[in-house]
PDB file of C-alpha atoms (C1' of nucleotides) in Angstrom:
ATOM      1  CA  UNK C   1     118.350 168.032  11.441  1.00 30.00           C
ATOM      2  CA  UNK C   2     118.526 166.739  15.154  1.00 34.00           C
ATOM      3  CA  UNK C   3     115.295 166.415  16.579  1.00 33.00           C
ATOM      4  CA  UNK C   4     114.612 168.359  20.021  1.00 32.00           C
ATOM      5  CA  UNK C   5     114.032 166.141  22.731  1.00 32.00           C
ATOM      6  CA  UNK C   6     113.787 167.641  26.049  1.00 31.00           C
ATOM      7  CA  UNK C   7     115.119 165.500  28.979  1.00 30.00           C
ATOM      8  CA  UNK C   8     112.964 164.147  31.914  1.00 31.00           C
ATOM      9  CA  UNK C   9     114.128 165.072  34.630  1.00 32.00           C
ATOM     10  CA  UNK C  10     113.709 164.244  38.305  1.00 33.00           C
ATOM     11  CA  UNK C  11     109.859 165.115  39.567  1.00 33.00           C
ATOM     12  CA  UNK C  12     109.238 167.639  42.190  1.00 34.00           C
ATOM     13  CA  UNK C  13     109.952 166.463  45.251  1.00 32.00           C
ATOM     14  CA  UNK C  14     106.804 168.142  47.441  1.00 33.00           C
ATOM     15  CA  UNK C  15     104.917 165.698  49.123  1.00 32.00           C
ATOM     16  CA  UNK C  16     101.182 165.580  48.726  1.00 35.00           C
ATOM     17  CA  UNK C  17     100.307 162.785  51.049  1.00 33.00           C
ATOM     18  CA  UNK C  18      96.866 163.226  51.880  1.00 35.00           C
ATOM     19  CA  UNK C  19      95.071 160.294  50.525  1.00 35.00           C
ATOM     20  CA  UNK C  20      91.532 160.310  49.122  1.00 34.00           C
ATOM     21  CA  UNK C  21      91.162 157.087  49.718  1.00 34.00           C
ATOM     22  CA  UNK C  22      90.940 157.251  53.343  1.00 33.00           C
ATOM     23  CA  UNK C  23      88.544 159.620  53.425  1.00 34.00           C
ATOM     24  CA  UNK C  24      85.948 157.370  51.550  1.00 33.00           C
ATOM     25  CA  UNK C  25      83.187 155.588  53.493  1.00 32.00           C
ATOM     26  CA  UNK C  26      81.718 152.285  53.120  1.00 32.00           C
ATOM     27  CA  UNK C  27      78.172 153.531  53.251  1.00 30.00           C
ATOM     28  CA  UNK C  28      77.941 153.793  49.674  1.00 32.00           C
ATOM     29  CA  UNK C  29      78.971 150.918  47.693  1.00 31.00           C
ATOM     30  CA  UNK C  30      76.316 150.462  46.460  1.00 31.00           C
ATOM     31  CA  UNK C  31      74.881 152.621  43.644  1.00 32.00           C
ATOM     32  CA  UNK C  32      71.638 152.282  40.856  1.00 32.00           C
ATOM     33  CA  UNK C  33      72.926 152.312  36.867  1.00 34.00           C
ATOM     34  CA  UNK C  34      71.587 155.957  35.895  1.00 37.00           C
ATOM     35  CA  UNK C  35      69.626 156.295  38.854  1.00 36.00           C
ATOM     36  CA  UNK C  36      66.924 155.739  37.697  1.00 35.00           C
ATOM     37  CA  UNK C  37      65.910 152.655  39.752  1.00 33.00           C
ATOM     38  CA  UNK C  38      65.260 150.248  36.966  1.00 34.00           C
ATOM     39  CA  UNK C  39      68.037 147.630  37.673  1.00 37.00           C
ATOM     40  CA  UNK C  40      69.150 146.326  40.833  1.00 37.00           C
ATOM     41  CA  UNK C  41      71.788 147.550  42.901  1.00 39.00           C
ATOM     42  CA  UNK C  42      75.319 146.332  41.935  1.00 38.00           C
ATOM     43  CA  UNK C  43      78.276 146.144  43.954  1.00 45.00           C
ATOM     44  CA  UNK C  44      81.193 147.840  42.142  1.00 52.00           C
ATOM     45  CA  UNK C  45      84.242 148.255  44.929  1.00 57.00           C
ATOM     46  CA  UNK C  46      86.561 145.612  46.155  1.00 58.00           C
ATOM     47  CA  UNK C  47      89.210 147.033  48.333  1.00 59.00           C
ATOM     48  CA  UNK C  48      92.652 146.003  46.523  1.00 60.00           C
ATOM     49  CA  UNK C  49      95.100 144.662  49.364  1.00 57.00           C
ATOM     50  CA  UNK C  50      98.323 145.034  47.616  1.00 56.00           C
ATOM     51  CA  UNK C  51      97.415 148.428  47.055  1.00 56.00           C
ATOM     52  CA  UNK C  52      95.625 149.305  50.054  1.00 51.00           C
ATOM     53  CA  UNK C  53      93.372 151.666  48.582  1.00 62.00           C
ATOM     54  CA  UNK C  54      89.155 151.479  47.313  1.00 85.00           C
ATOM     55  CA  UNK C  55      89.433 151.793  43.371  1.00 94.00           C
ATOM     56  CA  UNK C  56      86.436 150.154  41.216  1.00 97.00           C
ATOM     57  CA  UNK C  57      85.890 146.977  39.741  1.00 96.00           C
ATOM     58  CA  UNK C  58      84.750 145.545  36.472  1.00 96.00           C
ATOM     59  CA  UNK C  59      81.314 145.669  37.159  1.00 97.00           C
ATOM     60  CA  UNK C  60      81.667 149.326  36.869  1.00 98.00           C
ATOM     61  CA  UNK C  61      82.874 149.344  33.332  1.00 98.00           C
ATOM     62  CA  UNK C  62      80.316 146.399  31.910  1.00 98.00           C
ATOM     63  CA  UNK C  63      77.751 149.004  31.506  1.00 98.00           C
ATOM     64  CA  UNK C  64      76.497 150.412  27.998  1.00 98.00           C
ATOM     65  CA  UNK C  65      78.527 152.677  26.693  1.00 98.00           C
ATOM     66  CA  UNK C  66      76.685 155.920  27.449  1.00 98.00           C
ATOM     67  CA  UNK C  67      75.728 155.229  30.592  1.00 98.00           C
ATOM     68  CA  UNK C  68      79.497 154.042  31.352  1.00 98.00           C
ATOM     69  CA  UNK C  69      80.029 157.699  29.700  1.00 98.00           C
ATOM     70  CA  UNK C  70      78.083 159.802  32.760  1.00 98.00           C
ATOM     71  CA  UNK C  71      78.949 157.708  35.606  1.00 98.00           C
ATOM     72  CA  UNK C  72      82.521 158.343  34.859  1.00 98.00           C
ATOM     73  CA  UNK C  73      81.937 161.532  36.040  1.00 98.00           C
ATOM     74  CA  UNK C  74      82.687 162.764  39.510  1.00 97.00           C
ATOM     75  CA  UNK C  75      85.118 159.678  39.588  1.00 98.00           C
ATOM     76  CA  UNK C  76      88.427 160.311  40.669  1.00 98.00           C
ATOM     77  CA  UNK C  77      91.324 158.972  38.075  1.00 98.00           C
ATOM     78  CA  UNK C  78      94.335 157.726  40.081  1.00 98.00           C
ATOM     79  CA  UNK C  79      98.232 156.944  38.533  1.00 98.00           C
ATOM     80  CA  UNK C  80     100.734 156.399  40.305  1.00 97.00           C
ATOM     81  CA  UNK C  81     104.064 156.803  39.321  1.00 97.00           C
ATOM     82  CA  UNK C  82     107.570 154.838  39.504  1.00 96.00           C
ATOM     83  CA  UNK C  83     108.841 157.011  42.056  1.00 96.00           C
ATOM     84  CA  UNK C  84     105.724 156.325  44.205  1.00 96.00           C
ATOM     85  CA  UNK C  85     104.106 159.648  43.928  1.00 97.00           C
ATOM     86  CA  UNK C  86     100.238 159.026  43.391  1.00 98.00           C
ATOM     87  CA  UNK C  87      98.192 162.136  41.276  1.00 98.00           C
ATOM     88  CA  UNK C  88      94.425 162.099  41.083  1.00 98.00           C
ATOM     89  CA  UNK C  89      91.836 164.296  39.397  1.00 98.00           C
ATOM     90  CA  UNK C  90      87.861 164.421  39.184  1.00 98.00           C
ATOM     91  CA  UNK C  91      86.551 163.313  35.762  1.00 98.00           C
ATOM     92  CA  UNK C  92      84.701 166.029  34.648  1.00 98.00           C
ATOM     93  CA  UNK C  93      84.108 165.186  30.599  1.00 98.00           C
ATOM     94  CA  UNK C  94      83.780 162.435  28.516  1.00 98.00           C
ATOM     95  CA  UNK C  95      82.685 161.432  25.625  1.00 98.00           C
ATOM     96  CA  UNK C  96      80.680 157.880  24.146  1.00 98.00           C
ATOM     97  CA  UNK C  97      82.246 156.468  21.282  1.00 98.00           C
ATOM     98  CA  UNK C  98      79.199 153.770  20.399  1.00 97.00           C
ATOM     99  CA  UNK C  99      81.183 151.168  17.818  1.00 92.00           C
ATOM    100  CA  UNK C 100      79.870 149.801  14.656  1.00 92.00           C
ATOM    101  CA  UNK C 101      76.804 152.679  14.139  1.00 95.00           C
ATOM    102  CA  UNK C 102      79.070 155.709  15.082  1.00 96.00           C
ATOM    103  CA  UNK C 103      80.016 157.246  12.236  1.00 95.00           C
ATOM    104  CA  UNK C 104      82.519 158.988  14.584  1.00 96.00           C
ATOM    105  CA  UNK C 105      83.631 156.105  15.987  1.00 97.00           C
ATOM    106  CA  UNK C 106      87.558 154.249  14.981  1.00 97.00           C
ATOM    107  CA  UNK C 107      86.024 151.005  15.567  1.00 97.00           C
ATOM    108  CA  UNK C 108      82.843 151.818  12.626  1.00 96.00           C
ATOM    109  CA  UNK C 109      81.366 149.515  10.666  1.00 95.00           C
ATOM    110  CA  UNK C 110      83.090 146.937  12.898  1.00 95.00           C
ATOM    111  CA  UNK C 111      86.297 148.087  12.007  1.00 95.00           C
ATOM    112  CA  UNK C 112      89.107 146.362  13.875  1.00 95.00           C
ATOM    113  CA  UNK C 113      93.058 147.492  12.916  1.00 96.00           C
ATOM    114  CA  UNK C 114      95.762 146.906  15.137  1.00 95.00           C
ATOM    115  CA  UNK C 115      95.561 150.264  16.534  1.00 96.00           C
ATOM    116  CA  UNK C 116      92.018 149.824  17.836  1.00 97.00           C
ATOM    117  CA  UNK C 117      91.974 146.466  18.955  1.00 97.00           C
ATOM    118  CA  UNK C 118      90.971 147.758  22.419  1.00 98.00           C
ATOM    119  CA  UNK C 119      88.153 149.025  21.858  1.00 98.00           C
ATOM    120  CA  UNK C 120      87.228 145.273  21.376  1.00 98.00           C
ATOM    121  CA  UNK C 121      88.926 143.918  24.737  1.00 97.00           C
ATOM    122  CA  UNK C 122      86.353 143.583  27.576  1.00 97.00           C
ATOM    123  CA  UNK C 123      84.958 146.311  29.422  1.00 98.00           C
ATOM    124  CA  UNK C 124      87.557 148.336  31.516  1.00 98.00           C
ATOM    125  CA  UNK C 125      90.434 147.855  28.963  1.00 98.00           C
ATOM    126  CA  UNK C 126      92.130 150.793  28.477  1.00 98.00           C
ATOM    127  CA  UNK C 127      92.164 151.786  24.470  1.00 98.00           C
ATOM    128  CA  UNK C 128      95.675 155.014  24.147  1.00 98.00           C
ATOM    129  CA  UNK C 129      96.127 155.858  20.791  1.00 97.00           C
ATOM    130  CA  UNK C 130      98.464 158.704  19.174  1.00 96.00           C
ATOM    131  CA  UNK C 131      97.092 161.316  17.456  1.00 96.00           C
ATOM    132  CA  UNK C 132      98.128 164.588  15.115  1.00 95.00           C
ATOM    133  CA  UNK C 133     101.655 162.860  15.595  1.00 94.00           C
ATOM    134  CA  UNK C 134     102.297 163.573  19.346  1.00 95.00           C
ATOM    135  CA  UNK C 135      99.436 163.742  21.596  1.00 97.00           C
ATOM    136  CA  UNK C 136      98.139 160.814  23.618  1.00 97.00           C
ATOM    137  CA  UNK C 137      94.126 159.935  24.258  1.00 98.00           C
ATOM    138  CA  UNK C 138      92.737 157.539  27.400  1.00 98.00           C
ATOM    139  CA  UNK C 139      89.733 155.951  26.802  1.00 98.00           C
ATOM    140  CA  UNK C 140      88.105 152.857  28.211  1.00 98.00           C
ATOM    141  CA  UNK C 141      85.797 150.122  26.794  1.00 98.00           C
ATOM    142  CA  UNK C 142      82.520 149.748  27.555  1.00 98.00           C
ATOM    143  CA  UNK C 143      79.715 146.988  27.209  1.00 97.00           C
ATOM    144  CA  UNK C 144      78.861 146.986  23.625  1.00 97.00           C
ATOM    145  CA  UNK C 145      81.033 145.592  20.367  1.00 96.00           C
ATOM    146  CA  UNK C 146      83.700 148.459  19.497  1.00 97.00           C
ATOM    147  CA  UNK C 147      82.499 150.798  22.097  1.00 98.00           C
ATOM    148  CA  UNK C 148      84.720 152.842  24.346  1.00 98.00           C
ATOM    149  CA  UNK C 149      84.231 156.116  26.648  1.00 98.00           C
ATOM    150  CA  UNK C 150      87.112 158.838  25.885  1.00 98.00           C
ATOM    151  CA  UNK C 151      87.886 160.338  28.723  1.00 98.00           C
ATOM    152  CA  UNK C 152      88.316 164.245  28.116  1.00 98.00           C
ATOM    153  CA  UNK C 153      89.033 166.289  31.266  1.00 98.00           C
ATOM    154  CA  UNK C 154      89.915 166.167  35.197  1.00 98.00           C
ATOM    155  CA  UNK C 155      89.816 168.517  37.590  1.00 97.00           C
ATOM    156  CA  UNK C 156      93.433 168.432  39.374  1.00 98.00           C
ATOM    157  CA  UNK C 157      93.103 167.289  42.870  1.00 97.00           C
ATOM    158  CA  UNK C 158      96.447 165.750  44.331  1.00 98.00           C
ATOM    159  CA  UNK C 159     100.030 166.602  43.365  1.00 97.00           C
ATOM    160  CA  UNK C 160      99.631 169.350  41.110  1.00 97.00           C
ATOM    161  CA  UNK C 161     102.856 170.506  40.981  1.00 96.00           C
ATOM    162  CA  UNK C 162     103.935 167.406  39.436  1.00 97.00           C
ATOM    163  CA  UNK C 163     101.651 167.758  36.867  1.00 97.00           C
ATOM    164  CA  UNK C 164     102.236 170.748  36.050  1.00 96.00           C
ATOM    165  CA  UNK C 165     105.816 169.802  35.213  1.00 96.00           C
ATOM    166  CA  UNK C 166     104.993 166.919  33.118  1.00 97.00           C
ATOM    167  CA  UNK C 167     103.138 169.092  31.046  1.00 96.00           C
ATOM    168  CA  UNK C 168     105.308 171.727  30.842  1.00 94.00           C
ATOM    169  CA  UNK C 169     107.758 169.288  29.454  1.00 92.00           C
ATOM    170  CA  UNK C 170     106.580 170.037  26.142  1.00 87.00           C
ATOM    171  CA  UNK C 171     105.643 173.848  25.996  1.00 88.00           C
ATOM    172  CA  UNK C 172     108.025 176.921  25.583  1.00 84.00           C
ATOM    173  CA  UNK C 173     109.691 177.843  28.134  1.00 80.00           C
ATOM    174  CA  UNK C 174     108.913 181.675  27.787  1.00 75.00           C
ATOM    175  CA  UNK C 175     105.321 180.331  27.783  1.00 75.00           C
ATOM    176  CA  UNK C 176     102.677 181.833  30.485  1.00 85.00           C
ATOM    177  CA  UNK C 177     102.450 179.406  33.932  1.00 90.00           C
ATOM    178  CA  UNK C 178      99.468 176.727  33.661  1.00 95.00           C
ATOM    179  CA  UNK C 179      96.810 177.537  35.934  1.00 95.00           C
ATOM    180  CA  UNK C 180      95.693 174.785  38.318  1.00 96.00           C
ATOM    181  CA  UNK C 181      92.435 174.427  35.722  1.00 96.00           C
ATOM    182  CA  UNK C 182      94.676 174.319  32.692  1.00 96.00           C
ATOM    183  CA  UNK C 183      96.429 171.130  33.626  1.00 97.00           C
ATOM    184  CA  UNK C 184      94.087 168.349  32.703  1.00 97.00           C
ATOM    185  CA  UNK C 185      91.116 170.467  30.487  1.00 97.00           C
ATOM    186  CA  UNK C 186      91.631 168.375  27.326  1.00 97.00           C
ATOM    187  CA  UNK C 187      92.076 165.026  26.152  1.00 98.00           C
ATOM    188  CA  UNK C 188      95.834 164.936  25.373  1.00 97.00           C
ATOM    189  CA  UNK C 189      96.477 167.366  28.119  1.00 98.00           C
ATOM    190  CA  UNK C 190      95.739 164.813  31.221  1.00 98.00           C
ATOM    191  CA  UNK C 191      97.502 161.973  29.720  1.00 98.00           C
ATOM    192  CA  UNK C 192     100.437 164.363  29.967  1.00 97.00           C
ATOM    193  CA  UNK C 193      99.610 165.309  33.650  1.00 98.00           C
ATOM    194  CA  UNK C 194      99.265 161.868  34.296  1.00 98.00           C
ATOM    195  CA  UNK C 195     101.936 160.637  32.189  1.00 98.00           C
ATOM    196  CA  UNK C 196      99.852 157.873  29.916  1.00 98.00           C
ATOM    197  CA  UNK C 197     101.118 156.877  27.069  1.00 97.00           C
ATOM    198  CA  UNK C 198     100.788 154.521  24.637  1.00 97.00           C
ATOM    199  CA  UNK C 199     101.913 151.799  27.050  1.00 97.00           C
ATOM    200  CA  UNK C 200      99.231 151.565  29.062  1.00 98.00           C
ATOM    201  CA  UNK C 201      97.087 150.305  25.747  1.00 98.00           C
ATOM    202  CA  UNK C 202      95.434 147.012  26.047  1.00 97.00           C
ATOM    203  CA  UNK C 203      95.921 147.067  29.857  1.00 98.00           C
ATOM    204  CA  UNK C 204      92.655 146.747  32.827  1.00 98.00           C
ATOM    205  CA  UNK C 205      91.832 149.494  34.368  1.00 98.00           C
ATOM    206  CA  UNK C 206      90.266 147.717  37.252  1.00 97.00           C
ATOM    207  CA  UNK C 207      93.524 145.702  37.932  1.00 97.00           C
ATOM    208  CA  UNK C 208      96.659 147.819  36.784  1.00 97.00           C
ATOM    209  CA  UNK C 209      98.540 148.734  39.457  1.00 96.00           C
ATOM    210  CA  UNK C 210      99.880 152.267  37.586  1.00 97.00           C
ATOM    211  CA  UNK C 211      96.229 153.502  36.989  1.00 98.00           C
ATOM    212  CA  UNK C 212      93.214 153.208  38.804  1.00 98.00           C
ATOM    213  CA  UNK C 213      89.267 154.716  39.403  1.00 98.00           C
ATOM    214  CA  UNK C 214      88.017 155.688  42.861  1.00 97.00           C
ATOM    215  CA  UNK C 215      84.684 156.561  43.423  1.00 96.00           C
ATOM    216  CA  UNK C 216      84.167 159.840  44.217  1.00 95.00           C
ATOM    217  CA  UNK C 217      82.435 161.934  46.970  1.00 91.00           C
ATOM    218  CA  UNK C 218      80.090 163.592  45.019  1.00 87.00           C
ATOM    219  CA  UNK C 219      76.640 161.953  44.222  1.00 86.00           C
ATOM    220  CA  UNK C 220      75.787 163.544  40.744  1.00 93.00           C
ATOM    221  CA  UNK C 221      72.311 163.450  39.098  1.00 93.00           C
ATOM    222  CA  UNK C 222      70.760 163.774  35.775  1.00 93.00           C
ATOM    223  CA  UNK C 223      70.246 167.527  36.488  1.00 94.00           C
ATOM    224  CA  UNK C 224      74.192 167.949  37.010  1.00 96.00           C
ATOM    225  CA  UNK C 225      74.819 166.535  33.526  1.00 97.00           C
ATOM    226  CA  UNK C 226      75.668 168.459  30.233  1.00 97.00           C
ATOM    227  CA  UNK C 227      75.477 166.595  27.182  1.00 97.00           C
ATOM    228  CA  UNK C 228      76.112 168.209  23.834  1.00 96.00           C
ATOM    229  CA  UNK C 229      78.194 167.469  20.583  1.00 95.00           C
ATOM    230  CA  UNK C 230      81.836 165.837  20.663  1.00 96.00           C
ATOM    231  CA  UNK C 231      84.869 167.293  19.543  1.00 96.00           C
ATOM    232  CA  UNK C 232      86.651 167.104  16.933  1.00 95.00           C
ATOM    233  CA  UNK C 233      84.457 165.140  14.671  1.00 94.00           C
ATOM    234  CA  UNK C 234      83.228 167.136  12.362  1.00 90.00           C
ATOM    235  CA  UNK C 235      83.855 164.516   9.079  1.00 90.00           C
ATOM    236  CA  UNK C 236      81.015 162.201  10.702  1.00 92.00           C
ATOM    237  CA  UNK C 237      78.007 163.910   9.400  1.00 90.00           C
ATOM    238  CA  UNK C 238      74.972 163.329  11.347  1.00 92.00           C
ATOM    239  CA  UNK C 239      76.873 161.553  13.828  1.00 95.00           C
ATOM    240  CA  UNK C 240      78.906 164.728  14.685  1.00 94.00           C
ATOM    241  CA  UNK C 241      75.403 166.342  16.021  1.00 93.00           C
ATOM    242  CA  UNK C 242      74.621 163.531  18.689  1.00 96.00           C
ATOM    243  CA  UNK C 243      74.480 164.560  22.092  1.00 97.00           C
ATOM    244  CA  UNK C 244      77.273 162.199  23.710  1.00 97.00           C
ATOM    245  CA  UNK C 245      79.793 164.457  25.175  1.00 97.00           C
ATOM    246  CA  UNK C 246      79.221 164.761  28.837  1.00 97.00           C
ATOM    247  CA  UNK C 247      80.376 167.324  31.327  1.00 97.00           C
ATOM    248  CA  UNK C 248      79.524 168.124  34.816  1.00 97.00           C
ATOM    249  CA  UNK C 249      77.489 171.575  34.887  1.00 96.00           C
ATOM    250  CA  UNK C 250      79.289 174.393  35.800  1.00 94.00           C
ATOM    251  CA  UNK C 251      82.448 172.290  36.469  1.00 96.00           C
ATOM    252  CA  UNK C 252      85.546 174.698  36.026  1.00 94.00           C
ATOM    253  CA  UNK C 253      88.065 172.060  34.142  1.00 96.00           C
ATOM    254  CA  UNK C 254      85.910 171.450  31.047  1.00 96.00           C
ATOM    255  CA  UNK C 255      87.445 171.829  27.762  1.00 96.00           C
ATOM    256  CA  UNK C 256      84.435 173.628  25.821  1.00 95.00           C
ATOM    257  CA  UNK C 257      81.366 174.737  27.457  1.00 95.00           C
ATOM    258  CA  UNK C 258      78.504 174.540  25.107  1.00 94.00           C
ATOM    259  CA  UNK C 259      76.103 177.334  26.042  1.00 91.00           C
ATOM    260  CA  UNK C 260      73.053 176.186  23.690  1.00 90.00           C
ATOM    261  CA  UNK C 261      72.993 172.360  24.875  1.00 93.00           C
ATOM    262  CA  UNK C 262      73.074 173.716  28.458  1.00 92.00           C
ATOM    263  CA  UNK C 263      69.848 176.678  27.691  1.00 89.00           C
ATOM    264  CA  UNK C 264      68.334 173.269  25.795  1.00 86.00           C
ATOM    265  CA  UNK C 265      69.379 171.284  28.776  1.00 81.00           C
ATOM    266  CA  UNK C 266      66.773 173.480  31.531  1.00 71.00           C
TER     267      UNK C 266
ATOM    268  C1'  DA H   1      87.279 185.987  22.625  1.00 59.28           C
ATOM    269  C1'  DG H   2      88.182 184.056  18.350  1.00 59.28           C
ATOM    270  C1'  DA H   3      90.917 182.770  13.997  1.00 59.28           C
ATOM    271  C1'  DG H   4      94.726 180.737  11.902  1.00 59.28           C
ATOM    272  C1'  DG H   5      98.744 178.062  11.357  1.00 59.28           C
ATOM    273  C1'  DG H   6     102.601 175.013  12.814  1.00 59.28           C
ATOM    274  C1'  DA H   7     104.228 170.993  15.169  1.00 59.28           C
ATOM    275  C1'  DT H   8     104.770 165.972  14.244  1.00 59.28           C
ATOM    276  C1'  DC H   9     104.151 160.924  12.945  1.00 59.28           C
ATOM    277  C1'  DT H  10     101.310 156.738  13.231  1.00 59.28           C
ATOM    278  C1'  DT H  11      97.770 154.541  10.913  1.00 59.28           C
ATOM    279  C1'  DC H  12      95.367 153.127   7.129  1.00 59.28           C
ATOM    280  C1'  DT H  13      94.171 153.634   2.030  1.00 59.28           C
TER     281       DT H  13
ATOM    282  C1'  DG M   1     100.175 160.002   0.547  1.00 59.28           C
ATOM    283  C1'  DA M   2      96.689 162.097   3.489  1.00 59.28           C
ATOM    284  C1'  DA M   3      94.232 162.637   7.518  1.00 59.28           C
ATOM    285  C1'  DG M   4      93.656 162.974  12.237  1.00 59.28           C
ATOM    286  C1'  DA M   5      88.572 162.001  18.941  1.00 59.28           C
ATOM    287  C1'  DT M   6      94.920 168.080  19.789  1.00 59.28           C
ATOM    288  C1'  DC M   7      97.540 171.710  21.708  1.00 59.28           C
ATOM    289  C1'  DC M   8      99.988 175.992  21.657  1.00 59.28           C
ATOM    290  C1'  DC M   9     101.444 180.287  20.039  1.00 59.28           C
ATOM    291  C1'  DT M  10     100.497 184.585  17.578  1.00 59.28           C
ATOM    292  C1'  DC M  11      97.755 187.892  15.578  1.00 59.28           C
ATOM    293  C1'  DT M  12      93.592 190.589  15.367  1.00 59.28           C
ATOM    294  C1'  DC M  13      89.239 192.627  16.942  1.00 59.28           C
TER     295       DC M  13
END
DNA sequence: AGAGGGATCTTCT
DNA sequence: GAAGATCCCTCTC
């Protein structure tokens, strides 16, 4: 039986050229880990001249891996594509995958295959894997053996219209329209908004030149910050119940709101 | 709003 | 050979 294959065709042309990066100032690179004041200041930009544009560094990502898990959000996620057209969102969700201890975890028990090798890579390396057959998931590594941050949802900013053709790439075409806060609310969905695949595995996120992290404008706090169950995990017992998915409160592009963390969370 | 099933194939046992 | 860090469509309440 032939196998369906839709082609991928030329991206919308509509230019979306206003660029978040100008808009950031310099009177905030600095930041506290967790602000909470116990470690000093680090310095996490360095303005990339061949790219002309603010996007953090590595010192961002060599942070434990929870911690790397909430200050992901309110970041802005940057790609940019062949054809030069740049699409960002707001990270909004992610979850802490911890390593060795996590039942929940692909890199448990120390558990290093060929697929997860990434998860092992230094802190910022990008760890895509495949799942249920045809779905893509971003996450990054964090400090800690085996541990990596999935990253779960964005809130569309630039270019949506592009996105919303990537994604549609796949879906019926009878289907109802994506709404602007359907593109990127899942895992698998904003790898295909941002068209990542499983070639960007193994690569730095503070140095590829296809995919980069901005800080964002937003200063979040503690009080801002959901954190309830993960997804999907439901085989790893006690692990399953942990509180290390994180989502911004009352952000609009989360994938599952989880009304009894957030009572629990007052 | 929620339940259920199909799609689809790599990875590891 | 089975499961999976998902998504989408359809059916029902």
């Amino acid at each position: 039986m032939p196998r369906k294959r839709r082609r991928v065709s030329n991206l919308d042309d509509e230019e979306h050229k206003s660029s978040i990066s100008e808009n950031l100032s310099t009177d905030s690179l600095l930041l506290t880990q967790d602000g909470k004041g116990d470690s000093s200041p680090i310095s996490i930009y360095f303005v990339d001249e061949k790219m002309k544009t603010f996007r953090l560094g590595s010192d961002f990502f060599n942070q434990p891996c929870i911690s790397l898990a909430k200050s992901f959000l309110g970041q802005i996620l940057a790609r940019k594509l062949p054809d030069g057209k740049e699409l960002r969102g707001r990270i909004v969700e992610t979850e802490a995958y911890l390593g060795g201890e996590d039942d929940a975890s692909h890199s448990t028990r120390g558990k290093q295959t060929g697929r997860n090798v990434a998860m092992f890579m230094p802190a910022g390396t990008m760890y895509v894997y495949q799942i249920y057959g045809m779905y893509f998931c971003l996450n990054v590594s964090s400090q800690g053996e085996g541990a990596a941050v999935l990253l779960r949802s964005l809130e569309p900013l630039q270019s949506l219209d592009t996105m919303r053709h990537l994604r549609n790439l796949r879906r019926k075409e009878n289907g109802k329209a994506l709404k602007d806060w359907e593109l990127c609310n899942g895992p698998s969905k904003l790898c295909q908004a941002l068209d990542i695949n499983k070639s960007f595995d193994r690569r730095d996120l503070a140095r590829d030149e296809e995919v980069w992290l901005e800080r964002g404008t937003e200063v979040l706090g503690d009080q801002d910050i959901i954190a309830a169950a993960r997804i999907g995990i439901n085989y790893a017992g006690e692990w399953a119940k942990k509180p290390l998915r994180f989502y911004i409160k009352g952000a609009k592009c989360v994938s599952i709101v989880d009304k009894t963390a957030e009572r629990n969370t007052t």
